[in-house]
């Protein structure tokens, strides 16, 4: 039995990774939360500001084989003009992944870390693993500094969309789903994207673990871009949302030439893409819709 610890199971990504992997009978899944009130036998209290907690006996006796780090301060909570947000982003996005990597390397624990497309400005598009970072905001800069490049962690770069837990409403898909049926929104045709769903990321982690691909991937590169879906703009993405989730919204195309952003990713390796079941976001979203309709974690 493989023992896996998912850090941050209340967030958009961590909740999906924990929920999905917990359904695999060959894996023994544990998670962490910052609020002790939510702790259970399988979900333990952990604050990323105090790494020493992972040295406590309650964690050591789990004999963890893999840690999947889903903890992060996201863009809405790390704005450039918010001193507290900047402080949190530096500690959690920049420092914590390095601290975690040192600890897990010493304990021979395999670590999977998600990385963001926001380390790129979006001026170029089709960024590969060798392209230099040029972030323009605190979030992108903090995430760039947190990329552990010494080979002690496997970094997977992608852009994610997905549902949030019942009490949350901070990100793109949940914002869309909370629009009133037959309402009206804008879709940015000057923003380009080729991301994945949180379910796809969870499935990727499962494949890497079950197929013992971690070391092979790490030997090739510490960083892999996961790019199974084709590029589209946010106007097109909104229309796919509209079709899949049957919202019947009127979506107005918005195009501003001077504000064009293309953070689409490409890859030099293509190893991760072989694990994907889908090559387009419509099919991935249809699978996501079916999955969350059977889950009591989400309110969709």
PDB file of C-alpha atoms in Angstrom:
ATOM      1  CA  UNK A   1       0.000   0.000   0.000  1.00  0.00           C
ATOM      2  CA  UNK A   2       1.379   3.400  -1.010  1.00  0.00           C
ATOM      3  CA  UNK A   3       1.001   6.131   1.604  1.00  0.00           C
ATOM      4  CA  UNK A   4       0.312   9.626   0.242  1.00  0.00           C
ATOM      5  CA  UNK A   5       0.013  12.937   2.070  1.00  0.00           C
ATOM      6  CA  UNK A   6      -1.847  15.761   0.299  1.00  0.00           C
ATOM      7  CA  UNK A   7      -0.981  19.150   1.770  1.00  0.00           C
ATOM      8  CA  UNK A   8      -3.858  21.644   1.784  1.00  0.00           C
ATOM      9  CA  UNK A   9      -7.063  19.676   1.203  1.00  0.00           C
ATOM     10  CA  UNK A  10      -9.492  22.580   1.619  1.00  0.00           C
ATOM     11  CA  UNK A  11      -8.297  24.510  -1.446  1.00  0.00           C
ATOM     12  CA  UNK A  12      -9.514  24.196  -5.020  1.00  0.00           C
ATOM     13  CA  UNK A  13      -6.733  21.811  -6.065  1.00  0.00           C
ATOM     14  CA  UNK A  14      -6.108  19.973  -2.808  1.00  0.00           C
ATOM     15  CA  UNK A  15      -9.778  19.152  -2.244  1.00  0.00           C
ATOM     16  CA  UNK A  16      -9.982  17.461  -5.645  1.00  0.00           C
ATOM     17  CA  UNK A  17      -6.667  15.607  -5.342  1.00  0.00           C
ATOM     18  CA  UNK A  18      -7.614  14.291  -1.895  1.00  0.00           C
ATOM     19  CA  UNK A  19     -11.179  13.371  -2.896  1.00  0.00           C
ATOM     20  CA  UNK A  20     -10.140  11.619  -6.111  1.00  0.00           C
ATOM     21  CA  UNK A  21      -7.154   9.688  -4.773  1.00  0.00           C
ATOM     22  CA  UNK A  22      -9.128   8.587  -1.707  1.00  0.00           C
ATOM     23  CA  UNK A  23     -11.315   6.506  -4.022  1.00  0.00           C
ATOM     24  CA  UNK A  24      -8.316   4.391  -5.113  1.00  0.00           C
ATOM     25  CA  UNK A  25      -8.203   1.260  -2.946  1.00  0.00           C
ATOM     26  CA  UNK A  26      -4.517   0.737  -3.708  1.00  0.00           C
ATOM     27  CA  UNK A  27      -3.559   4.071  -2.163  1.00  0.00           C
ATOM     28  CA  UNK A  28      -3.667   5.147   1.472  1.00  0.00           C
ATOM     29  CA  UNK A  29      -4.454   8.878   1.454  1.00  0.00           C
ATOM     30  CA  UNK A  30      -3.953  11.439   4.199  1.00  0.00           C
ATOM     31  CA  UNK A  31      -4.470  15.196   4.048  1.00  0.00           C
ATOM     32  CA  UNK A  32      -3.705  18.351   5.981  1.00  0.00           C
ATOM     33  CA  UNK A  33      -5.732  21.404   7.000  1.00  0.00           C
ATOM     34  CA  UNK A  34      -4.838  24.674   8.737  1.00  0.00           C
ATOM     35  CA  UNK A  35      -7.944  24.615  10.927  1.00  0.00           C
ATOM     36  CA  UNK A  36      -7.742  22.007  13.693  1.00  0.00           C
ATOM     37  CA  UNK A  37     -11.554  21.923  13.841  1.00  0.00           C
ATOM     38  CA  UNK A  38     -11.540  20.077  10.491  1.00  0.00           C
ATOM     39  CA  UNK A  39      -8.976  17.459  11.494  1.00  0.00           C
ATOM     40  CA  UNK A  40      -9.961  13.770  11.454  1.00  0.00           C
ATOM     41  CA  UNK A  41      -8.177  10.431  11.531  1.00  0.00           C
ATOM     42  CA  UNK A  42      -7.188  10.921   7.894  1.00  0.00           C
ATOM     43  CA  UNK A  43      -6.916  14.724   7.849  1.00  0.00           C
ATOM     44  CA  UNK A  44      -4.281  16.211  10.132  1.00  0.00           C
ATOM     45  CA  UNK A  45      -3.566  19.739  11.287  1.00  0.00           C
ATOM     46  CA  UNK A  46      -0.602  21.406   9.577  1.00  0.00           C
ATOM     47  CA  UNK A  47       0.474  25.023   9.165  1.00  0.00           C
ATOM     48  CA  UNK A  48       3.023  25.636   6.411  1.00  0.00           C
ATOM     49  CA  UNK A  49       4.509  28.437   8.508  1.00  0.00           C
ATOM     50  CA  UNK A  50       5.750  25.768  10.932  1.00  0.00           C
ATOM     51  CA  UNK A  51       7.420  22.931   9.052  1.00  0.00           C
ATOM     52  CA  UNK A  52       8.422  21.275  12.331  1.00  0.00           C
ATOM     53  CA  UNK A  53       4.860  19.959  12.624  1.00  0.00           C
ATOM     54  CA  UNK A  54       5.721  17.419   9.911  1.00  0.00           C
ATOM     55  CA  UNK A  55       8.407  16.059  12.238  1.00  0.00           C
ATOM     56  CA  UNK A  56       5.847  15.153  14.885  1.00  0.00           C
ATOM     57  CA  UNK A  57       5.177  11.492  15.610  1.00  0.00           C
ATOM     58  CA  UNK A  58       1.640  11.648  14.195  1.00  0.00           C
ATOM     59  CA  UNK A  59       3.151  12.284  10.749  1.00  0.00           C
ATOM     60  CA  UNK A  60       6.217  10.061  11.071  1.00  0.00           C
ATOM     61  CA  UNK A  61       4.153   6.987  11.919  1.00  0.00           C
ATOM     62  CA  UNK A  62       2.275   7.352   8.613  1.00  0.00           C
ATOM     63  CA  UNK A  63       5.408   6.252   6.687  1.00  0.00           C
ATOM     64  CA  UNK A  64       4.608   8.608   3.831  1.00  0.00           C
ATOM     65  CA  UNK A  65       5.887   7.635   0.369  1.00  0.00           C
ATOM     66  CA  UNK A  66       4.637  10.687  -1.550  1.00  0.00           C
ATOM     67  CA  UNK A  67       3.737  14.247  -0.644  1.00  0.00           C
ATOM     68  CA  UNK A  68       1.622  16.252  -3.082  1.00  0.00           C
ATOM     69  CA  UNK A  69       1.907  19.925  -2.185  1.00  0.00           C
ATOM     70  CA  UNK A  70      -1.317  21.786  -2.970  1.00  0.00           C
ATOM     71  CA  UNK A  71      -0.639  24.633  -0.532  1.00  0.00           C
ATOM     72  CA  UNK A  72      -0.235  28.075  -2.037  1.00  0.00           C
ATOM     73  CA  UNK A  73      -1.236  31.710  -1.733  1.00  0.00           C
ATOM     74  CA  UNK A  74      -3.128  32.378  -4.943  1.00  0.00           C
ATOM     75  CA  UNK A  75      -3.307  35.578  -6.958  1.00  0.00           C
ATOM     76  CA  UNK A  76      -6.505  36.982  -5.364  1.00  0.00           C
ATOM     77  CA  UNK A  77      -4.807  36.771  -1.958  1.00  0.00           C
ATOM     78  CA  UNK A  78      -1.347  38.106  -2.870  1.00  0.00           C
ATOM     79  CA  UNK A  79      -1.983  41.477  -4.445  1.00  0.00           C
ATOM     80  CA  UNK A  80       0.939  43.843  -4.983  1.00  0.00           C
ATOM     81  CA  UNK A  81      -0.607  46.589  -2.828  1.00  0.00           C
ATOM     82  CA  UNK A  82      -1.409  44.313   0.137  1.00  0.00           C
ATOM     83  CA  UNK A  83       1.541  44.058   2.582  1.00  0.00           C
ATOM     84  CA  UNK A  84       0.033  41.076   4.409  1.00  0.00           C
ATOM     85  CA  UNK A  85      -0.611  39.295   1.130  1.00  0.00           C
ATOM     86  CA  UNK A  86       2.955  39.925  -0.033  1.00  0.00           C
ATOM     87  CA  UNK A  87       4.291  38.577   3.263  1.00  0.00           C
ATOM     88  CA  UNK A  88       2.170  35.423   2.987  1.00  0.00           C
ATOM     89  CA  UNK A  89       3.176  34.872  -0.637  1.00  0.00           C
ATOM     90  CA  UNK A  90       6.880  35.097   0.199  1.00  0.00           C
ATOM     91  CA  UNK A  91       6.550  32.637   3.079  1.00  0.00           C
ATOM     92  CA  UNK A  92       4.244  30.088   1.469  1.00  0.00           C
ATOM     93  CA  UNK A  93       4.925  30.334  -2.272  1.00  0.00           C
ATOM     94  CA  UNK A  94       8.653  31.091  -2.217  1.00  0.00           C
ATOM     95  CA  UNK A  95      10.138  29.702   1.009  1.00  0.00           C
ATOM     96  CA  UNK A  96       7.937  26.760   1.918  1.00  0.00           C
ATOM     97  CA  UNK A  97       8.562  24.575  -1.183  1.00  0.00           C
ATOM     98  CA  UNK A  98      12.314  24.773  -0.552  1.00  0.00           C
ATOM     99  CA  UNK A  99      11.905  23.970   3.129  1.00  0.00           C
ATOM    100  CA  UNK A 100       9.642  21.049   2.287  1.00  0.00           C
ATOM    101  CA  UNK A 101      12.063  19.736  -0.333  1.00  0.00           C
ATOM    102  CA  UNK A 102      14.946  19.712   2.167  1.00  0.00           C
ATOM    103  CA  UNK A 103      12.849  17.752   4.648  1.00  0.00           C
ATOM    104  CA  UNK A 104      11.462  15.221   2.181  1.00  0.00           C
ATOM    105  CA  UNK A 105      14.858  14.636   0.582  1.00  0.00           C
ATOM    106  CA  UNK A 106      16.327  13.757   3.982  1.00  0.00           C
ATOM    107  CA  UNK A 107      13.434  11.358   4.641  1.00  0.00           C
ATOM    108  CA  UNK A 108      13.415   9.848   1.128  1.00  0.00           C
ATOM    109  CA  UNK A 109       9.847  11.019   0.433  1.00  0.00           C
ATOM    110  CA  UNK A 110       8.906  11.711  -3.178  1.00  0.00           C
ATOM    111  CA  UNK A 111       7.434  15.197  -3.595  1.00  0.00           C
ATOM    112  CA  UNK A 112       5.124  16.461  -6.342  1.00  0.00           C
ATOM    113  CA  UNK A 113       4.731  20.233  -6.596  1.00  0.00           C
ATOM    114  CA  UNK A 114       2.353  22.115  -8.908  1.00  0.00           C
ATOM    115  CA  UNK A 115       3.781  25.208 -10.622  1.00  0.00           C
ATOM    116  CA  UNK A 116       1.938  28.049 -12.306  1.00  0.00           C
ATOM    117  CA  UNK A 117       1.941  29.604 -15.762  1.00  0.00           C
ATOM    118  CA  UNK A 118       1.946  32.995 -14.013  1.00  0.00           C
ATOM    119  CA  UNK A 119       5.749  32.955 -13.816  1.00  0.00           C
ATOM    120  CA  UNK A 120       5.459  34.191 -17.421  1.00  0.00           C
ATOM    121  CA  UNK A 121       4.291  37.655 -18.447  1.00  0.00           C
ATOM    122  CA  UNK A 122       2.188  36.364 -21.329  1.00  0.00           C
ATOM    123  CA  UNK A 123       4.011  38.424 -23.951  1.00  0.00           C
ATOM    124  CA  UNK A 124       5.245  35.367 -25.870  1.00  0.00           C
ATOM    125  CA  UNK A 125       3.022  32.296 -25.481  1.00  0.00           C
ATOM    126  CA  UNK A 126       3.833  28.597 -25.975  1.00  0.00           C
ATOM    127  CA  UNK A 127       6.347  28.721 -23.109  1.00  0.00           C
ATOM    128  CA  UNK A 128       8.475  25.606 -22.664  1.00  0.00           C
ATOM    129  CA  UNK A 129      10.483  24.360 -19.693  1.00  0.00           C
ATOM    130  CA  UNK A 130      13.623  26.273 -20.720  1.00  0.00           C
ATOM    131  CA  UNK A 131      11.998  29.673 -21.206  1.00  0.00           C
ATOM    132  CA  UNK A 132      13.116  32.290 -18.655  1.00  0.00           C
ATOM    133  CA  UNK A 133      10.604  33.575 -16.146  1.00  0.00           C
ATOM    134  CA  UNK A 134       9.441  37.182 -16.476  1.00  0.00           C
ATOM    135  CA  UNK A 135       6.607  37.631 -13.955  1.00  0.00           C
ATOM    136  CA  UNK A 136       5.131  41.076 -13.461  1.00  0.00           C
ATOM    137  CA  UNK A 137       3.394  40.724 -10.100  1.00  0.00           C
ATOM    138  CA  UNK A 138       4.055  39.498  -6.569  1.00  0.00           C
ATOM    139  CA  UNK A 139       2.200  36.246  -7.128  1.00  0.00           C
ATOM    140  CA  UNK A 140       4.248  35.278 -10.180  1.00  0.00           C
ATOM    141  CA  UNK A 141       7.513  36.377  -8.572  1.00  0.00           C
ATOM    142  CA  UNK A 142       6.858  34.426  -5.380  1.00  0.00           C
ATOM    143  CA  UNK A 143       5.918  31.289  -7.319  1.00  0.00           C
ATOM    144  CA  UNK A 144       9.026  31.637  -9.466  1.00  0.00           C
ATOM    145  CA  UNK A 145      11.264  31.787  -6.395  1.00  0.00           C
ATOM    146  CA  UNK A 146       9.534  28.702  -5.002  1.00  0.00           C
ATOM    147  CA  UNK A 147      10.445  26.437  -7.910  1.00  0.00           C
ATOM    148  CA  UNK A 148      12.838  23.869  -6.446  1.00  0.00           C
ATOM    149  CA  UNK A 149      15.378  23.292  -9.214  1.00  0.00           C
ATOM    150  CA  UNK A 150      17.846  20.968  -7.453  1.00  0.00           C
ATOM    151  CA  UNK A 151      16.080  17.743  -8.465  1.00  0.00           C
ATOM    152  CA  UNK A 152      14.671  16.981  -5.018  1.00  0.00           C
ATOM    153  CA  UNK A 153      11.058  17.534  -6.153  1.00  0.00           C
ATOM    154  CA  UNK A 154       9.067  16.845  -9.306  1.00  0.00           C
ATOM    155  CA  UNK A 155       7.578  20.111 -10.576  1.00  0.00           C
ATOM    156  CA  UNK A 156       4.504  20.037 -12.813  1.00  0.00           C
ATOM    157  CA  UNK A 157       3.560  23.304 -14.482  1.00  0.00           C
ATOM    158  CA  UNK A 158      -0.006  23.807 -15.654  1.00  0.00           C
ATOM    159  CA  UNK A 159      -2.911  26.188 -15.311  1.00  0.00           C
ATOM    160  CA  UNK A 160      -5.933  24.727 -13.531  1.00  0.00           C
ATOM    161  CA  UNK A 161      -9.671  25.281 -13.404  1.00  0.00           C
ATOM    162  CA  UNK A 162     -12.049  23.422 -11.154  1.00  0.00           C
ATOM    163  CA  UNK A 163     -14.850  23.514  -8.633  1.00  0.00           C
ATOM    164  CA  UNK A 164     -14.404  24.828  -5.131  1.00  0.00           C
ATOM    165  CA  UNK A 165     -15.748  23.429  -1.902  1.00  0.00           C
ATOM    166  CA  UNK A 166     -19.287  24.396  -0.972  1.00  0.00           C
ATOM    167  CA  UNK A 167     -18.426  27.496   1.026  1.00  0.00           C
ATOM    168  CA  UNK A 168     -15.942  28.970  -1.469  1.00  0.00           C
ATOM    169  CA  UNK A 169     -16.302  31.133  -4.603  1.00  0.00           C
ATOM    170  CA  UNK A 170     -12.965  32.676  -5.607  1.00  0.00           C
ATOM    171  CA  UNK A 171     -11.951  31.371  -9.036  1.00  0.00           C
ATOM    172  CA  UNK A 172     -13.017  31.247 -12.673  1.00  0.00           C
ATOM    173  CA  UNK A 173     -15.203  28.156 -12.930  1.00  0.00           C
ATOM    174  CA  UNK A 174     -17.057  28.808  -9.685  1.00  0.00           C
ATOM    175  CA  UNK A 175     -17.562  32.448 -10.727  1.00  0.00           C
ATOM    176  CA  UNK A 176     -19.076  31.268 -14.003  1.00  0.00           C
ATOM    177  CA  UNK A 177     -21.321  28.698 -12.343  1.00  0.00           C
ATOM    178  CA  UNK A 178     -22.648  31.322  -9.960  1.00  0.00           C
ATOM    179  CA  UNK A 179     -23.896  33.499 -12.820  1.00  0.00           C
ATOM    180  CA  UNK A 180     -27.692  33.501 -13.096  1.00  0.00           C
ATOM    181  CA  UNK A 181     -29.050  31.298 -15.887  1.00  0.00           C
ATOM    182  CA  UNK A 182     -29.690  33.217 -19.105  1.00  0.00           C
ATOM    183  CA  UNK A 183     -27.576  36.100 -17.818  1.00  0.00           C
ATOM    184  CA  UNK A 184     -24.901  38.020 -19.733  1.00  0.00           C
ATOM    185  CA  UNK A 185     -21.106  38.098 -19.325  1.00  0.00           C
ATOM    186  CA  UNK A 186     -18.002  39.068 -21.293  1.00  0.00           C
ATOM    187  CA  UNK A 187     -15.337  36.695 -22.577  1.00  0.00           C
ATOM    188  CA  UNK A 188     -11.800  37.917 -23.236  1.00  0.00           C
ATOM    189  CA  UNK A 189     -10.708  36.940 -26.731  1.00  0.00           C
ATOM    190  CA  UNK A 190      -7.281  38.501 -26.069  1.00  0.00           C
ATOM    191  CA  UNK A 191      -6.421  36.081 -23.217  1.00  0.00           C
ATOM    192  CA  UNK A 192      -5.069  32.707 -24.392  1.00  0.00           C
ATOM    193  CA  UNK A 193      -4.905  29.524 -22.317  1.00  0.00           C
ATOM    194  CA  UNK A 194      -4.341  25.768 -22.574  1.00  0.00           C
ATOM    195  CA  UNK A 195      -4.870  24.524 -19.047  1.00  0.00           C
ATOM    196  CA  UNK A 196      -6.464  21.514 -17.400  1.00  0.00           C
ATOM    197  CA  UNK A 197      -9.099  20.678 -14.795  1.00  0.00           C
ATOM    198  CA  UNK A 198      -8.225  19.878 -11.199  1.00  0.00           C
ATOM    199  CA  UNK A 199      -9.549  16.370 -11.876  1.00  0.00           C
ATOM    200  CA  UNK A 200      -7.004  15.950 -14.673  1.00  0.00           C
ATOM    201  CA  UNK A 201      -4.228  16.969 -12.283  1.00  0.00           C
ATOM    202  CA  UNK A 202      -5.435  14.442  -9.702  1.00  0.00           C
ATOM    203  CA  UNK A 203      -5.531  11.742 -12.372  1.00  0.00           C
ATOM    204  CA  UNK A 204      -2.018  12.671 -13.476  1.00  0.00           C
ATOM    205  CA  UNK A 205      -0.707  12.285  -9.921  1.00  0.00           C
ATOM    206  CA  UNK A 206      -2.424   8.899  -9.696  1.00  0.00           C
ATOM    207  CA  UNK A 207      -0.798   7.733 -12.945  1.00  0.00           C
ATOM    208  CA  UNK A 208       2.672   8.887 -11.904  1.00  0.00           C
ATOM    209  CA  UNK A 209       2.355   7.029  -8.607  1.00  0.00           C
ATOM    210  CA  UNK A 210       0.717   3.835  -9.898  1.00  0.00           C
ATOM    211  CA  UNK A 211       3.090   3.505 -12.846  1.00  0.00           C
ATOM    212  CA  UNK A 212       6.165   4.290 -10.729  1.00  0.00           C
ATOM    213  CA  UNK A 213       7.062   7.051 -13.171  1.00  0.00           C
ATOM    214  CA  UNK A 214       8.359   9.554 -10.612  1.00  0.00           C
ATOM    215  CA  UNK A 215      12.069   8.749 -10.851  1.00  0.00           C
ATOM    216  CA  UNK A 216      11.975   8.346 -14.633  1.00  0.00           C
ATOM    217  CA  UNK A 217      10.395  11.767 -15.003  1.00  0.00           C
ATOM    218  CA  UNK A 218      12.813  13.324 -12.529  1.00  0.00           C
ATOM    219  CA  UNK A 219      15.799  11.809 -14.340  1.00  0.00           C
ATOM    220  CA  UNK A 220      14.619  13.511 -17.529  1.00  0.00           C
ATOM    221  CA  UNK A 221      13.907  16.889 -15.893  1.00  0.00           C
ATOM    222  CA  UNK A 222      12.887  18.289 -12.535  1.00  0.00           C
ATOM    223  CA  UNK A 223      10.245  20.364 -14.385  1.00  0.00           C
ATOM    224  CA  UNK A 224       7.587  19.166 -16.799  1.00  0.00           C
ATOM    225  CA  UNK A 225       4.843  21.211 -18.448  1.00  0.00           C
ATOM    226  CA  UNK A 226       1.515  19.378 -18.617  1.00  0.00           C
ATOM    227  CA  UNK A 227      -0.138  20.469 -21.862  1.00  0.00           C
ATOM    228  CA  UNK A 228      -2.663  17.865 -23.046  1.00  0.00           C
ATOM    229  CA  UNK A 229      -5.262  20.377 -24.269  1.00  0.00           C
ATOM    230  CA  UNK A 230      -5.234  22.732 -27.239  1.00  0.00           C
ATOM    231  CA  UNK A 231      -4.913  26.493 -26.843  1.00  0.00           C
ATOM    232  CA  UNK A 232      -8.058  28.603 -26.834  1.00  0.00           C
ATOM    233  CA  UNK A 233      -8.993  32.091 -25.725  1.00  0.00           C
ATOM    234  CA  UNK A 234     -11.137  32.918 -22.691  1.00  0.00           C
ATOM    235  CA  UNK A 235     -14.126  33.812 -24.885  1.00  0.00           C
ATOM    236  CA  UNK A 236     -13.984  30.326 -26.368  1.00  0.00           C
ATOM    237  CA  UNK A 237     -13.511  28.855 -22.890  1.00  0.00           C
ATOM    238  CA  UNK A 238     -16.605  30.658 -21.593  1.00  0.00           C
ATOM    239  CA  UNK A 239     -18.584  29.181 -24.467  1.00  0.00           C
ATOM    240  CA  UNK A 240     -17.365  25.687 -23.596  1.00  0.00           C
ATOM    241  CA  UNK A 241     -18.386  26.291 -19.973  1.00  0.00           C
ATOM    242  CA  UNK A 242     -21.775  27.466 -21.227  1.00  0.00           C
ATOM    243  CA  UNK A 243     -22.286  24.349 -23.307  1.00  0.00           C
ATOM    244  CA  UNK A 244     -21.086  21.813 -20.735  1.00  0.00           C
ATOM    245  CA  UNK A 245     -22.851  23.290 -17.712  1.00  0.00           C
ATOM    246  CA  UNK A 246     -25.967  24.389 -19.642  1.00  0.00           C
ATOM    247  CA  UNK A 247     -26.125  27.922 -18.265  1.00  0.00           C
ATOM    248  CA  UNK A 248     -27.656  29.503 -21.395  1.00  0.00           C
ATOM    249  CA  UNK A 249     -25.678  32.698 -20.879  1.00  0.00           C
ATOM    250  CA  UNK A 250     -25.155  35.369 -23.491  1.00  0.00           C
ATOM    251  CA  UNK A 251     -21.382  35.732 -23.842  1.00  0.00           C
ATOM    252  CA  UNK A 252     -20.095  38.926 -25.409  1.00  0.00           C
ATOM    253  CA  UNK A 253     -16.732  38.762 -27.130  1.00  0.00           C
ATOM    254  CA  UNK A 254     -14.262  41.306 -25.713  1.00  0.00           C
ATOM    255  CA  UNK A 255     -11.003  41.929 -27.576  1.00  0.00           C
ATOM    256  CA  UNK A 256      -8.448  44.561 -26.543  1.00  0.00           C
ATOM    257  CA  UNK A 257      -5.337  44.407 -28.740  1.00  0.00           C
ATOM    258  CA  UNK A 258      -3.083  46.299 -26.313  1.00  0.00           C
ATOM    259  CA  UNK A 259      -3.945  43.920 -23.454  1.00  0.00           C
ATOM    260  CA  UNK A 260      -3.204  40.648 -25.215  1.00  0.00           C
ATOM    261  CA  UNK A 261      -1.935  37.934 -22.835  1.00  0.00           C
ATOM    262  CA  UNK A 262      -0.792  34.490 -23.962  1.00  0.00           C
ATOM    263  CA  UNK A 263       0.429  32.267 -21.127  1.00  0.00           C
ATOM    264  CA  UNK A 264      -0.117  29.069 -23.076  1.00  0.00           C
ATOM    265  CA  UNK A 265       2.417  26.332 -22.394  1.00  0.00           C
ATOM    266  CA  UNK A 266       4.347  23.900 -24.560  1.00  0.00           C
ATOM    267  CA  UNK A 267       6.733  21.133 -23.568  1.00  0.00           C
ATOM    268  CA  UNK A 268      10.120  19.817 -24.610  1.00  0.00           C
ATOM    269  CA  UNK A 269       9.383  16.342 -23.242  1.00  0.00           C
ATOM    270  CA  UNK A 270       5.727  15.364 -23.796  1.00  0.00           C
ATOM    271  CA  UNK A 271       5.999  12.553 -21.235  1.00  0.00           C
ATOM    272  CA  UNK A 272       3.157  13.775 -19.030  1.00  0.00           C
ATOM    273  CA  UNK A 273       0.753  14.228 -21.927  1.00  0.00           C
ATOM    274  CA  UNK A 274       0.833  10.462 -22.515  1.00  0.00           C
ATOM    275  CA  UNK A 275      -1.004  10.011 -19.216  1.00  0.00           C
ATOM    276  CA  UNK A 276      -3.956  12.191 -20.270  1.00  0.00           C
ATOM    277  CA  UNK A 277      -7.294  10.763 -21.392  1.00  0.00           C
ATOM    278  CA  UNK A 278      -8.344  14.005 -23.101  1.00  0.00           C
ATOM    279  CA  UNK A 279      -6.803  16.308 -25.708  1.00  0.00           C
ATOM    280  CA  UNK A 280      -9.468  19.018 -25.459  1.00  0.00           C
ATOM    281  CA  UNK A 281     -10.973  20.928 -22.563  1.00  0.00           C
ATOM    282  CA  UNK A 282     -14.588  20.164 -23.544  1.00  0.00           C
ATOM    283  CA  UNK A 283     -14.168  16.428 -22.926  1.00  0.00           C
ATOM    284  CA  UNK A 284     -12.228  17.107 -19.724  1.00  0.00           C
ATOM    285  CA  UNK A 285     -14.999  19.387 -18.441  1.00  0.00           C
ATOM    286  CA  UNK A 286     -17.683  16.847 -19.294  1.00  0.00           C
ATOM    287  CA  UNK A 287     -15.831  14.274 -17.213  1.00  0.00           C
ATOM    288  CA  UNK A 288     -15.411  16.819 -14.418  1.00  0.00           C
ATOM    289  CA  UNK A 289     -19.146  17.569 -14.466  1.00  0.00           C
ATOM    290  CA  UNK A 290     -19.994  13.879 -14.079  1.00  0.00           C
ATOM    291  CA  UNK A 291     -17.457  13.486 -11.288  1.00  0.00           C
ATOM    292  CA  UNK A 292     -18.630  16.387  -9.163  1.00  0.00           C
ATOM    293  CA  UNK A 293     -22.296  15.465  -9.616  1.00  0.00           C
ATOM    294  CA  UNK A 294     -21.498  12.288  -7.661  1.00  0.00           C
ATOM    295  CA  UNK A 295     -19.460  14.027  -4.964  1.00  0.00           C
ATOM    296  CA  UNK A 296     -20.730  15.537  -1.724  1.00  0.00           C
ATOM    297  CA  UNK A 297     -17.707  17.868  -1.556  1.00  0.00           C
ATOM    298  CA  UNK A 298     -19.029  20.345  -4.125  1.00  0.00           C
ATOM    299  CA  UNK A 299     -22.303  22.222  -4.530  1.00  0.00           C
ATOM    300  CA  UNK A 300     -22.677  21.992  -8.309  1.00  0.00           C
TER     301      UNK A 300
END
